[in-house]
Structure formats: C-alpha cells, structure tokens
Coordinates of C-alpha atoms in Angstrom, one line a residue:
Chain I
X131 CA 0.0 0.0 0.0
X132 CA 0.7 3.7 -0.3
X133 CA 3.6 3.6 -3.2
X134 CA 5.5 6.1 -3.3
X135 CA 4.6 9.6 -5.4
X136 CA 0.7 7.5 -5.4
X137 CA -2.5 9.1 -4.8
X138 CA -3.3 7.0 -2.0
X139 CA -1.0 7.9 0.5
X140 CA -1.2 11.4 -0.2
X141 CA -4.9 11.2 0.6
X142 CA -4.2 8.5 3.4
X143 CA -1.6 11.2 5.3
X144 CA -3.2 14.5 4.1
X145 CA -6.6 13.0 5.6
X146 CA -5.2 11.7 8.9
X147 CA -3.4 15.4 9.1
X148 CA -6.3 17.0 8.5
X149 CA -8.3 15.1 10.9
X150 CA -5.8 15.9 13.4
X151 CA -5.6 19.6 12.7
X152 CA -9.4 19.8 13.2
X153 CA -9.3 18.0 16.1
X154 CA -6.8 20.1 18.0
X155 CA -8.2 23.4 16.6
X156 CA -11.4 22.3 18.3
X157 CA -10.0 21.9 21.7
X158 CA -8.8 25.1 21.3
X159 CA -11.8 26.9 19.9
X160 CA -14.1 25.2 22.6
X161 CA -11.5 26.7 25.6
X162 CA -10.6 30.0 24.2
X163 CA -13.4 31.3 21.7
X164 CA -17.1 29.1 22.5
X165 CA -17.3 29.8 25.8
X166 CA -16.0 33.4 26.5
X167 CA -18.7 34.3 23.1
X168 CA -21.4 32.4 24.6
X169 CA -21.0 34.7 28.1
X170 CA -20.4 38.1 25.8
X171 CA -23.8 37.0 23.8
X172 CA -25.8 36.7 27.2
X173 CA -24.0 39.6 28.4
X174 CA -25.5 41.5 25.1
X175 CA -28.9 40.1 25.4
X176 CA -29.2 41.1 28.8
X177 CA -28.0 44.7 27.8
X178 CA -31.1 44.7 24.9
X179 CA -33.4 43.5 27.3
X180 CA -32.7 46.7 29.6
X181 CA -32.7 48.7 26.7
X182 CA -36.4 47.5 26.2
X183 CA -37.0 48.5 30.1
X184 CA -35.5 52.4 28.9
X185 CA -37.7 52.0 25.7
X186 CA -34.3 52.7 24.3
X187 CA -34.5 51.9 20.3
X188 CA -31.1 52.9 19.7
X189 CA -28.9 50.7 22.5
X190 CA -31.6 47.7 21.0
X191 CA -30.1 47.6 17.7
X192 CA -26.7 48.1 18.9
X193 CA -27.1 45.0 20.9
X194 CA -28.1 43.1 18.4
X195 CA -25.6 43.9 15.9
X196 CA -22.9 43.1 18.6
X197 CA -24.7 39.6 19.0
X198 CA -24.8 39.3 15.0
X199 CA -21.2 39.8 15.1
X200 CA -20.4 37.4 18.0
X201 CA -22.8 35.0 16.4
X202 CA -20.8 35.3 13.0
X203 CA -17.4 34.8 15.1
X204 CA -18.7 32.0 16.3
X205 CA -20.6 30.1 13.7
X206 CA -17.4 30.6 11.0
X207 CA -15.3 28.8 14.0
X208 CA -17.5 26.1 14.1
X209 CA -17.8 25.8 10.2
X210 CA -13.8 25.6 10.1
X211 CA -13.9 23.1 12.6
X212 CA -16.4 20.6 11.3
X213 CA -15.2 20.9 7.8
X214 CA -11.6 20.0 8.6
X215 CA -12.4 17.1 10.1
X216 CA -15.4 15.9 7.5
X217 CA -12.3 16.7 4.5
X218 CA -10.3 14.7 6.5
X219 CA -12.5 12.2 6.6
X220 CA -13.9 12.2 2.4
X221 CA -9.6 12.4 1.7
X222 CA -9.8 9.0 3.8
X223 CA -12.2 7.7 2.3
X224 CA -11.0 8.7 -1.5
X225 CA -7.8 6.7 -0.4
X226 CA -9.9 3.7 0.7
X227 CA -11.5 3.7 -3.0
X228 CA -8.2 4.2 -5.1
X229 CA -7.7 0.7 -6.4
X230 CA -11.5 0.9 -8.0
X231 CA -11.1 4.1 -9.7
X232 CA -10.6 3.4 -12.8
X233 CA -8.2 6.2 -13.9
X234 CA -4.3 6.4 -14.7
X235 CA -1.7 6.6 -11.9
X236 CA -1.0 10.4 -12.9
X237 CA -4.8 11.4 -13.1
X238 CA -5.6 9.7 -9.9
X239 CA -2.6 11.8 -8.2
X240 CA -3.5 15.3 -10.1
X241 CA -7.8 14.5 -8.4
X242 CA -6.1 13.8 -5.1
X243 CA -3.8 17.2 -5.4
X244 CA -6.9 18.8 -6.4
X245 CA -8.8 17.4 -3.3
X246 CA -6.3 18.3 -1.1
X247 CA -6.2 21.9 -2.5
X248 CA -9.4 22.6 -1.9
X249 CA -9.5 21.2 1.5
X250 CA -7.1 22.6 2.4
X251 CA -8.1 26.2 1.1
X252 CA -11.8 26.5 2.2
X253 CA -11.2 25.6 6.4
X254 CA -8.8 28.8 6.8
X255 CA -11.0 30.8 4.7
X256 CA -14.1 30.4 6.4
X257 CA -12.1 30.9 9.7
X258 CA -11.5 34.3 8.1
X259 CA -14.4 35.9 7.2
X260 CA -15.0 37.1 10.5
X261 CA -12.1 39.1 10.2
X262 CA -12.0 40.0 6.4
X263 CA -15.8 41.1 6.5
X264 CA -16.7 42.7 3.0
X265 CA -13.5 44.3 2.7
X266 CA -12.2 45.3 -0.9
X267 CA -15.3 43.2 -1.6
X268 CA -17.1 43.6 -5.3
X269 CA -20.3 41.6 -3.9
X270 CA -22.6 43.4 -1.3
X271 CA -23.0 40.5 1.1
X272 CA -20.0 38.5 0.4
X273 CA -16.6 39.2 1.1
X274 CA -13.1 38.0 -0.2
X275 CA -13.1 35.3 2.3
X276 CA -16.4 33.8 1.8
X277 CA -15.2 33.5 -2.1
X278 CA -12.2 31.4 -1.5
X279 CA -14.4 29.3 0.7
X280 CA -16.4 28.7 -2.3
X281 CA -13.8 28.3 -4.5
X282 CA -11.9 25.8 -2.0
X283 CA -15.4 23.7 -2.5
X284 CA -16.2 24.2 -6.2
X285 CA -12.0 22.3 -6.1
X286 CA -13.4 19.8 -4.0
X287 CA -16.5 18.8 -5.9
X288 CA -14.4 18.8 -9.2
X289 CA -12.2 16.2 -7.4
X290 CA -14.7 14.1 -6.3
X291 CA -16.5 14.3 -9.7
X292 CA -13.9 12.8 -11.4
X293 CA -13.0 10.2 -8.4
X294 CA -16.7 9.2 -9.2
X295 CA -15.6 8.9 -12.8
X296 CA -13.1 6.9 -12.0
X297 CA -15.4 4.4 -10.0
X298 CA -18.1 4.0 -13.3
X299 CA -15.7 3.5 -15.2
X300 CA -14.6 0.2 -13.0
X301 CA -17.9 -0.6 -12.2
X302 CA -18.4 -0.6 -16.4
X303 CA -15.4 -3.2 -16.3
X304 CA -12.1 -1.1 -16.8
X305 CA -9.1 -2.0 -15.3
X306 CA -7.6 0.3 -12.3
X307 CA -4.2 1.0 -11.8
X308 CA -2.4 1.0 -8.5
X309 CA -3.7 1.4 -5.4
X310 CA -3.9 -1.6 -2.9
X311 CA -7.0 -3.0 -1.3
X312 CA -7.3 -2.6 2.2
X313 CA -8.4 -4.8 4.5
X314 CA -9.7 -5.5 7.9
X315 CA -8.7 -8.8 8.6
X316 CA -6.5 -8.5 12.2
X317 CA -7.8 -7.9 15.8
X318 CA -7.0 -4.5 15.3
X319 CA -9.1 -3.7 12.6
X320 CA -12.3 -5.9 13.8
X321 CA -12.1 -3.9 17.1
X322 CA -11.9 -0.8 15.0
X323 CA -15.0 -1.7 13.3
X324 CA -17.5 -3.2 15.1
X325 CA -16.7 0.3 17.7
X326 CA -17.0 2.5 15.2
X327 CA -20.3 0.6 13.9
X328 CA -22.0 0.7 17.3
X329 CA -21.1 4.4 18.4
X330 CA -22.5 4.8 14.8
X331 CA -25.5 3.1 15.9
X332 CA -26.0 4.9 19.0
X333 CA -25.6 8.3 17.2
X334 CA -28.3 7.5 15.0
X335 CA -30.6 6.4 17.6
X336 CA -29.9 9.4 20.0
X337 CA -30.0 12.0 16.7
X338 CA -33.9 10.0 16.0
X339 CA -34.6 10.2 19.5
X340 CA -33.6 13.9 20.1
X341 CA -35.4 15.0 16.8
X342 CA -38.9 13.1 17.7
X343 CA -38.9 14.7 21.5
X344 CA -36.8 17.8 21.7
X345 CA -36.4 19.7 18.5
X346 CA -39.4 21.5 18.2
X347 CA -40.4 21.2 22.4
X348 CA -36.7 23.1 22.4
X349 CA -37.5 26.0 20.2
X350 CA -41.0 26.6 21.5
X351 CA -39.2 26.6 24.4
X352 CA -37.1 29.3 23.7
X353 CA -39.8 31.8 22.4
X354 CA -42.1 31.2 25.4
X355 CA -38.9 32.4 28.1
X356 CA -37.9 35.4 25.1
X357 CA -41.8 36.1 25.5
X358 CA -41.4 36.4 29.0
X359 CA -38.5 38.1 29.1
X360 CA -39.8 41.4 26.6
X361 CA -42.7 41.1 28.9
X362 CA -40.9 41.5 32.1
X363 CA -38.9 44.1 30.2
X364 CA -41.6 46.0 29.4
X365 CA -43.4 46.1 33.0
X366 CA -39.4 47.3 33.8
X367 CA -39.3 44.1 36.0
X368 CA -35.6 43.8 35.8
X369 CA -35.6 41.0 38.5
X370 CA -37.7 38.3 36.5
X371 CA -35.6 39.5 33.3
X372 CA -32.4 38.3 34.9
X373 CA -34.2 35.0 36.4
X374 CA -35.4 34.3 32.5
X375 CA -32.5 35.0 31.5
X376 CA -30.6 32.2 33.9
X377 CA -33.4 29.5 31.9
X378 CA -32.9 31.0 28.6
X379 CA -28.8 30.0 29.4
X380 CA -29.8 26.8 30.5
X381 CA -31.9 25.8 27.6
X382 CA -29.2 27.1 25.1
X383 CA -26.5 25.0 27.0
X384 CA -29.3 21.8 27.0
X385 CA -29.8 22.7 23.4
X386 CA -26.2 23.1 22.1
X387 CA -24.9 20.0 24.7
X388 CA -27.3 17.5 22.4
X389 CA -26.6 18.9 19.5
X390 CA -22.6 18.5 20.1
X391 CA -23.2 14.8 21.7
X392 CA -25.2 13.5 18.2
X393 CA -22.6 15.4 16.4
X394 CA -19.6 14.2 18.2
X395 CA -20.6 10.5 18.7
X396 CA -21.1 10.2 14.9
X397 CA -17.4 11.7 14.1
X398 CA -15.9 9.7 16.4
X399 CA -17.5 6.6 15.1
X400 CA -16.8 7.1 11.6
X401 CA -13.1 7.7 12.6
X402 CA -13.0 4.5 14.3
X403 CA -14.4 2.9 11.1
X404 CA -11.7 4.5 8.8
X405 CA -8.7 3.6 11.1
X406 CA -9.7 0.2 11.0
X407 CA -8.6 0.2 7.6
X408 CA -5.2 1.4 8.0
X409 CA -4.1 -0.5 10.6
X410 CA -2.2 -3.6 9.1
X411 CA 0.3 -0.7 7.1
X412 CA 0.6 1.3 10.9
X413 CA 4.2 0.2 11.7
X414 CA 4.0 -0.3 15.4
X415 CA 4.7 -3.7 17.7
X416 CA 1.7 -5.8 17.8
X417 CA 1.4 -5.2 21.3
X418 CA 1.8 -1.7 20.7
X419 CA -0.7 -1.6 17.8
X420 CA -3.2 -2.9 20.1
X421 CA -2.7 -0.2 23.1
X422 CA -3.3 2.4 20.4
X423 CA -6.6 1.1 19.5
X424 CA -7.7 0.8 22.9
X425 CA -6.9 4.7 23.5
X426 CA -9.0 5.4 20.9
X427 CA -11.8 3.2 21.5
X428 CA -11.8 4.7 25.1
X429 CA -11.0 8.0 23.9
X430 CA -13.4 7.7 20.9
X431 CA -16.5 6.7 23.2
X432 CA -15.3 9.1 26.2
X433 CA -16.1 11.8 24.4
X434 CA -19.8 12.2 23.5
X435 CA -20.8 10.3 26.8
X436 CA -18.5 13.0 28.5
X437 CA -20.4 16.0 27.0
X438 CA -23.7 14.5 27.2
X439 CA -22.9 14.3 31.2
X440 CA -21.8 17.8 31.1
X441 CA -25.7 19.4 31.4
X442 CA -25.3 17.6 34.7
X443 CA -21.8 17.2 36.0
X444 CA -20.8 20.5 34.6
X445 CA -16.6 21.5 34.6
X446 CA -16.1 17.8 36.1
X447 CA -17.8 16.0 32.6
X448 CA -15.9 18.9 30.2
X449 CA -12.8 17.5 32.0
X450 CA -13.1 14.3 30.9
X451 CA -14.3 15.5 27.8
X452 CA -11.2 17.1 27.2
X453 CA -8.6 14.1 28.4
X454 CA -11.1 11.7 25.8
X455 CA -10.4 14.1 23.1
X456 CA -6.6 14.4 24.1
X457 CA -6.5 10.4 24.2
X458 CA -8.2 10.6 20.3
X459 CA -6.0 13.0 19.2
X460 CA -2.9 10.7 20.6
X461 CA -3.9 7.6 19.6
X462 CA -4.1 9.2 16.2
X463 CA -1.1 10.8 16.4
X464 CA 0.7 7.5 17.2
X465 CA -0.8 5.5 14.1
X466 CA 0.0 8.1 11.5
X467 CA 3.8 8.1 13.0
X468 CA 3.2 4.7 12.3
X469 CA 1.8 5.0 9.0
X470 CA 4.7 7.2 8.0
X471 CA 7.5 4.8 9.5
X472 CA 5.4 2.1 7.1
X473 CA 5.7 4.7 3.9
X474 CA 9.2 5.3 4.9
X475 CA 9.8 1.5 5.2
X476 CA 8.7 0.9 2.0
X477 CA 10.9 3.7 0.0
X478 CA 14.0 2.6 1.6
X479 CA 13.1 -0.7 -0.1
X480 CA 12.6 0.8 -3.1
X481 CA 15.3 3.2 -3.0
X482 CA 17.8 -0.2 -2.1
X483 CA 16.2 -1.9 -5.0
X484 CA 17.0 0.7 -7.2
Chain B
X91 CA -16.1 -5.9 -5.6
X92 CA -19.4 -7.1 -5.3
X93 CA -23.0 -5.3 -6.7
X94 CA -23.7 -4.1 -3.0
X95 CA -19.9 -2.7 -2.3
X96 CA -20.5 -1.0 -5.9
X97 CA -23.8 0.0 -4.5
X98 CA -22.6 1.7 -1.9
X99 CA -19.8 3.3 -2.4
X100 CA -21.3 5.1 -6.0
X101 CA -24.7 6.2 -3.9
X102 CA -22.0 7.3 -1.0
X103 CA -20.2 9.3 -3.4
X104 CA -22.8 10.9 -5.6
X105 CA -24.6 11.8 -2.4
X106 CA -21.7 13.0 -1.2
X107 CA -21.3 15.3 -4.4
X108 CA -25.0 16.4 -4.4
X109 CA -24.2 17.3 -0.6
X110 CA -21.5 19.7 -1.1
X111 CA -23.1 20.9 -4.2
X112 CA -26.4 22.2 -1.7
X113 CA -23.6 23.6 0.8
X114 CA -22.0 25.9 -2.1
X115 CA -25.4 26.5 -3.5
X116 CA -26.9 27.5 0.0
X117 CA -23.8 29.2 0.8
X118 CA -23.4 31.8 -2.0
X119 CA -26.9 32.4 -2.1
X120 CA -29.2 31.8 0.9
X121 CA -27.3 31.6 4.0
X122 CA -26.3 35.2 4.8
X123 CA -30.2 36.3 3.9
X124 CA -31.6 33.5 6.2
X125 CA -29.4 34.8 8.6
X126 CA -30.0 38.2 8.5
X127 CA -33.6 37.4 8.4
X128 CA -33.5 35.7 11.8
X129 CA -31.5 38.3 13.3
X130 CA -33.7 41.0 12.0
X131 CA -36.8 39.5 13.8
X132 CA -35.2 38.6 16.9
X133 CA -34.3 42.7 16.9
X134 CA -37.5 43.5 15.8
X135 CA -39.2 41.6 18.4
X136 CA -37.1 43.9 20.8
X137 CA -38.0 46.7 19.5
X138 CA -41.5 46.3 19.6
X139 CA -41.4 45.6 23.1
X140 CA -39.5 48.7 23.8
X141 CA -42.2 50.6 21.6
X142 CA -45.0 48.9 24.1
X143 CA -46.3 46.7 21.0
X144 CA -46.1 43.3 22.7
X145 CA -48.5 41.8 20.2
X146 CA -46.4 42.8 17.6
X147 CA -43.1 41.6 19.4
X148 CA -44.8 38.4 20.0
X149 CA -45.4 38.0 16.1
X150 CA -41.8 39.5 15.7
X151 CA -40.4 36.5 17.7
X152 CA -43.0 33.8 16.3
X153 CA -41.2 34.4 13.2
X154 CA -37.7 34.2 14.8
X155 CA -39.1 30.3 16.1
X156 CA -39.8 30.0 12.0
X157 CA -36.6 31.3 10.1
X158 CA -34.4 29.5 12.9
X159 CA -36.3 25.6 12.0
X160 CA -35.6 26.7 8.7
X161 CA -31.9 27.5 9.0
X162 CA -31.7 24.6 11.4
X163 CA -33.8 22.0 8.4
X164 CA -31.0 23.9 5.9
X165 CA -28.0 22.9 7.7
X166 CA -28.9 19.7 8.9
X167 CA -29.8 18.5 5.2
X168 CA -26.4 19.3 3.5
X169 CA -24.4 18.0 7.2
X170 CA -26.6 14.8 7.3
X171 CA -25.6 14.2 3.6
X172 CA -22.2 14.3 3.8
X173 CA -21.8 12.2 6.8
X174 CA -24.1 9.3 5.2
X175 CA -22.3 9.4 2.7
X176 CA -19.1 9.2 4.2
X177 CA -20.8 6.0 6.1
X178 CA -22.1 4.4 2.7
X179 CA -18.7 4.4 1.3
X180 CA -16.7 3.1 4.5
X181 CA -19.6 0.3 4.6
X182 CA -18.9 -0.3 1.1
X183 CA -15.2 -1.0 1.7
X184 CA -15.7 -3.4 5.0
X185 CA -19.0 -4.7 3.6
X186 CA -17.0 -8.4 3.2
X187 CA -16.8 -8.4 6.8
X188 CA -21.0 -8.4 7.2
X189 CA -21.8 -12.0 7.2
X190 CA -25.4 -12.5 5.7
X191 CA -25.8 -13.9 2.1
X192 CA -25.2 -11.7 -1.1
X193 CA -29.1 -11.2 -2.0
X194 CA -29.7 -9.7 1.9
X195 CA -26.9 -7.9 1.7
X196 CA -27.9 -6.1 -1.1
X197 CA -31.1 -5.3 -0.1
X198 CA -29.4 -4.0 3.0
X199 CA -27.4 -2.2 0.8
X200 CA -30.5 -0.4 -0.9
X201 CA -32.5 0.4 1.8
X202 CA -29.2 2.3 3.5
X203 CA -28.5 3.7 0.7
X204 CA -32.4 5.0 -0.2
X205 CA -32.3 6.0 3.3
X206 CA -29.2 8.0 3.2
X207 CA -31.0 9.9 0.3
X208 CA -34.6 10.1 1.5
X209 CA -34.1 11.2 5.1
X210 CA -31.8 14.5 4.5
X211 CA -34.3 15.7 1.6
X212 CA -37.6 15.0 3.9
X213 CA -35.7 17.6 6.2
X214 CA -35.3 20.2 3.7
X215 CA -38.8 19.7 2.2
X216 CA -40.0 20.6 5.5
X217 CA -39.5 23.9 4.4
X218 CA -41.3 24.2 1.8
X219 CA -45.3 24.1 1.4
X220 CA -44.9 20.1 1.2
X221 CA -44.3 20.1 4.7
X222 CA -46.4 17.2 6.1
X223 CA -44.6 15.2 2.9
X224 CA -41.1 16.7 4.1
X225 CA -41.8 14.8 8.0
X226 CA -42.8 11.7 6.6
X227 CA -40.2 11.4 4.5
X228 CA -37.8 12.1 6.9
X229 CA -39.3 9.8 9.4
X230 CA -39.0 6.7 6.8
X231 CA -35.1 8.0 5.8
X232 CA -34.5 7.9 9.0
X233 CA -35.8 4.2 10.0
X234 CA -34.6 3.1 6.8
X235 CA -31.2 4.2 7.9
X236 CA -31.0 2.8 11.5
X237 CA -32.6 -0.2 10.9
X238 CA -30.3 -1.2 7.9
X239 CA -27.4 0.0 9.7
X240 CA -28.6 -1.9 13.2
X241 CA -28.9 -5.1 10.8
X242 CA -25.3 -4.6 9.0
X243 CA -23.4 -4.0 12.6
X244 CA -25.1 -7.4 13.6
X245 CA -23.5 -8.9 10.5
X246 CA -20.4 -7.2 11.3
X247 CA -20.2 -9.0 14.8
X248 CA -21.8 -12.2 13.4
X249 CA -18.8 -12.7 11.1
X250 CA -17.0 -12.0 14.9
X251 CA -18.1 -15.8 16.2
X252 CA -15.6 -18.3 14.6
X253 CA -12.7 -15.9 15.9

C-alpha cells in the first residue's frame, strides 16, 4: 500500500493530518473562543433586554448587531472546525476507493492534489471571514473570504466528480491501476470496526430520539422564556428579566450539549471505522498496535458520553471530555507516525532496490 | 467488488457530491439572507417591546421560532448528507466483513442507501409548502437508515463468532 509519489498515500496522510488539525483546533476553539462568546452574547442580550425596560431603540439595535457579530465569530469557527475534520474524513475515504477508480496513476494523483487543495483552502477561509468582512469586496453581502471558501469547495467537488468517474468506469469493467485493497482482517481492525459501527449506531438512535422529543419542544421553548422576558422588560421588572434570562442560558446549554453529543458520537465513530482500515500498514509492535486502538476506543466513546454528562456534571464532565479528546488526538497521532515509518519503510526498499 | 460494495460506495459518493453541491449553492446564495432574516426579527421583536407593542413583538419573535427551523432543516440536510455518505462508502469497503448472504446484503445495501438519500431531503422539504410530505419522508429515511445499519453491525459482529 501507499507507493510512493501514489495518490493514496497522499490522501491517506493528508486526511489523517487534517483530521488531526481539526481535532486540535477544536480543543482550542471550545476553551478559548465558545465559551468566552457564549458569556459576551448573554451579556449582550441582557443589555437589549434593559434597553427595552428604557424603551431605548437605539442601544436595541446596537445590541443586536454586537450579537450578530459574536454569532458570526462563532458560527465561522465552528464551520472551520467541522469541515476539517469531515475533509479529513472524504480524503480518507477517497484513499480507501483508489484501487477501484478506474483512472491512470498520474490522473488519480492530479484529483487527489486537487482534493487536497481545496480542502485545504476552504477551512482557513471560512475561519477568516469574520475578520476579512466585506473588505475590498465587489459583492454586497459576500466578502473576499467567503469567495475562496467557495472556490476551495467548487476544487473539492471537481475532485470528487472525477473520483466518481473513475469508480463507473470500473464498475463498467475497466481495469484500475495501483492502489492496494485494504483490509480489515486483524484484531485490530475488527475492534476498530464493530466500535466504530455501534457508536455509529448509538448516534443514530440518540439523533432519532432527540429529533422526535426535543427539537421543536426546544425552540417553542425558547420563544415562550424570550416572550417572558420582553414582557418583564416591558413592566421594567428587571428582577424576573435576569431569572429568564438564567433559563434562557440553561436551555441554550441543554440545546447546544445534544446537539454536540449527536454530532460528536457520529465523528468519532466514523473515525474508528476509517482507522480500521489502516491498521495492518501502521508500523508499530503488535502489542503496541493494540494499546493504540484501545486509546481510541476509550477515547473515541469518552467523548460524546463525557459531554452528554456535562448538562449535569458541569466542569467535572468537560474535564473528561477534554482528556477523551486528548487520548483521540494521541492515539491518532501514534498510528500516523506509524503510517509514516510504514511509507518510509517501503521507499528505503525501493530506494535499495533501485 | 461485489453489486452491493458497488452500491454503496457510487450512492455514497454521488450523495456525497449532491451534498456539497447544496452547501455551495446554499452558501453563496441563501445563507447570509436566512441569517439576516432571523437576526432581524429577533431585533425586531425587541423593538417592539421597547415601543410597548407586545403583540407585535410576539409576532416579531414567532417568526424568529420559523426562520431559525428553517436554517436549522438547511443545515442539517447538506451535514446529514455528507456524513451518510461518508458512512455508505466506508460500509462499502468493510461490507465483506458483514456476514449474511449476497441477496440480503444487497437489499441491506438499498435500503441504506435510499435512506441516506430520503431522510436528508424529507428535512429540507420541510421547508417548503410540502411540509407534512417533508416529515414523513424524513421519518421513513431515517428508519430506513438505523434499521439497515442496526442489521449490517449485527452482520459485522456475526462474522466475529468463529474468531
């Protein structure tokens, strides 16, 4: 597997790196950017609410466009995030499916430059367009950043267009060239699997469950304590503002929590289920190989049980939320050192050869 | 590779494609309105109240509840797409491991993959005035999807037992 100068270990590495980099620029974004927003937004809402109380037009729409703005910072953070790791996760993927593309050796590496390209482009440039706004910009609502987003996507459609080119034209019976079929034949890879396949399972279930009992109860939710809240407002009852207020928090955080642990359970699972693949060319000890998995079948399933507990364990849950995802990011870090000691293996080989 | 890994991985990757096609589509042209929308009535709704209309803030913020389950129907469409199809096409390269016969398989196969179509677009035709059509749809995507996958990780641990 993963010859050298192929399209399948550039995907293989570029994908585990990117997974990586998402992973790590979550921790971060969660620490230093969710949390201290989510406090400034309250803080804001709070401030329109008395604003209301001084009938005070003005200060209302001031509020809200410092909210709009914290809302933007925060949304383009979480956009970066998720589409990192989901990149990560389609280069994967693309390298799982080389040896049935149906393409020469040279096309298959120019789609998985392309891939890369764009994957690489349109993370960074949604992080920016808080910053960049509509600077320069020739478009009234879109700015400079926003565009290389898009173009960073339109690269990685074209590149998966032709991949699924590549995969007719197999399935119509032409011959592909290179690429090596992975398999998940050892202990490794089973336990990879069948993980990754039931935290799956249990993403699906809770995402089913969530949707038929909370989604809408949530939102009507919402409107009846923002109803009471322009109520009290209005009557200048600045007390029951602030105790609405303390519900309104609490349903955002019970709202965003289950929203994070669907989201979170299903990443994790399907990273499970792609490092299965992987692990007979992950150049470790057998012993060793196996330790690795188990961090990241503990770390993998840590993590959404962690934040799910965090609505009622607080700080102690986000703890171990945090050490699950460090043991993730780890365990992942360890089999692409592997992976690379395998690719290195096998050009010395070559190299010798020659 | 057999009709149901060929199955598989194609719908995962044409889903995937039509996925990220809706993200660029929605981006460039609907997302920053929707937004602005639902911050606009959310303010509004503020407004009102300070102007001692709390009829008219309570309309204001009923439409707030509307623009946000449409943003939220948006999003979760294109995000649901990509990630079953990410899951059809990792299926599709460890479906040798899911030990049922190669007729079951491939209905398996079909009914994941019809799933992994059906339940992201009965989310987003929630939004439009086929609404009631939209929830059922989304209701049988959905059971399509977990039962199919509930039955393929019981094949995946049933090929576990001679180990």
């Amino acid at each position: 597997m993963f010859e050298s100068g192929g399209a399948q270990r550039l995907l293989a590495i570029g994908g585990m790196l990117l997974v990586i980099t998402g992973m790590i620029f979550g921790d971060i974004f969660a620490v230093f950017i969710l949390h201290p927003n989510n406090a400034l937004i309250g803080q804001a809402m709070y401030g329109a609410a008395q604003a209301v109380a001084e009938q005070d037009v003005t200060t209302i729409l001031e509020r809200f466009k410092t909210i709009g703005g914290l809302l933007e910072n925060r949304g383009t953070k979480v956009d970066a995030h998720s589409h990192i790791i989901q990149f990560g996760y389609l280069a994967f993927l693309l390298a799982l499916v080389q040896p049935y593309v149906a393409l020469s050796q040279q096309a298959r590496y120019r789609l998985a430059q392309l891939f890369l390209a764009g994957a690489v482009l349109l993370p960074p440039s949604v992080f920016l367009i808080y910053y960049v706004g509509l600077s320069y910009s020739p478009f009234q609502s879109i700015g400079w950043a926003s565009i290389a987003a898009d173009f960073g996507g339109l690269l990685v459609i074209l590149a998966c267009l032709g991949e699924l080119l590549g995969l007719c034209r197999y399935a119509m019976g032409y011959a592909s060239v290179g690429g090596q079929r992975l398999l998940c034949e050892s202990w490794e890879s089973k336990a990879l699997l069948r993980g990754g396949a039931l935290l799956l399972l249990t993403g699906f279930i809770f995402g089913a469950y969530y949707a038929a009992t909370h989604f809408s109860q949530l939102s009507l939710k919402e409107i009846s304590i923002l109803t009471l809240v322009l109520e009290n407002s209005a009557q200048q009852d600045m007390a029951a503002v602030g105790a609405a207020f303390t519900d309104y928090g609490m349903l955002m955080a019970e709202k965003a929590i289950k929203i994070a642990t669907h989201a979170h359970v299903n990443e994790v699972g399907m990273l499970l289920l792609l490092l299965a693949f992987i692990q007979p060319f992950v150049l470790w000890s057998d012993r060793w190989k196996k330790r690795w998995v188990c961090v990241a079948i503990v770390g993998a399933a840590g993590l959404p049980v962690s934040i799910f507990l965090e609505l009622k364990y607080g700080l102690l849950a986000g703890a171990f939320a945090d050490i699950s995802g460090l043991l993730l990011i780890v365990a992942l870090l360890a089999m692409l050192f592997g992976l690379l000691r395998h690719t290195g293996y096998l050009d010395t080989k070559e190299d010798n050869r020659g | 590779m057999d009709r149901s890994q060929r199955l598989l991985i194609i719908a995962g990757l044409s889903i995937a494609i039509v996925g990220m096609l809706y993200g660029l589509w929605y981006a460039v042209f609907d997302e920053h309105q929707t937004l602005e929308r639902l911050g606009g009535s959310l303010a509004n709704s503020f407004v009102e109240a300070a102007r001692g209309d709390l009829a008219g803030a309570g309309s204001e913020l009923e439409s707030y509840r509307q623009i946000g389950s449409e943003y939220a129907r948006e999003v979760h469409a294109h995000s649901h797409w990509i990630t079953l199809s990410m899951i059809l096409i990792v299926l599709g390269m460890a479906y040798e491991r899911v030990n049922y016969s190669a007729s079951f398989k491939f209905v398996l196969a079909s009914v994941l993959s019809a799933g992994a179509v059906v339940f992201p677009l009965g989310v987003l035709l929630q939004n439009f005035p086929l609404g009631m059509l939209g929830k059922l749809l989304a209701q049988i995507g959905s059971l399509a999807v977990i039962v199919s996958f509930l039955l393929i990780t019981l094949g995946l641990f049933k090929s576990a037992a001679p180990d």
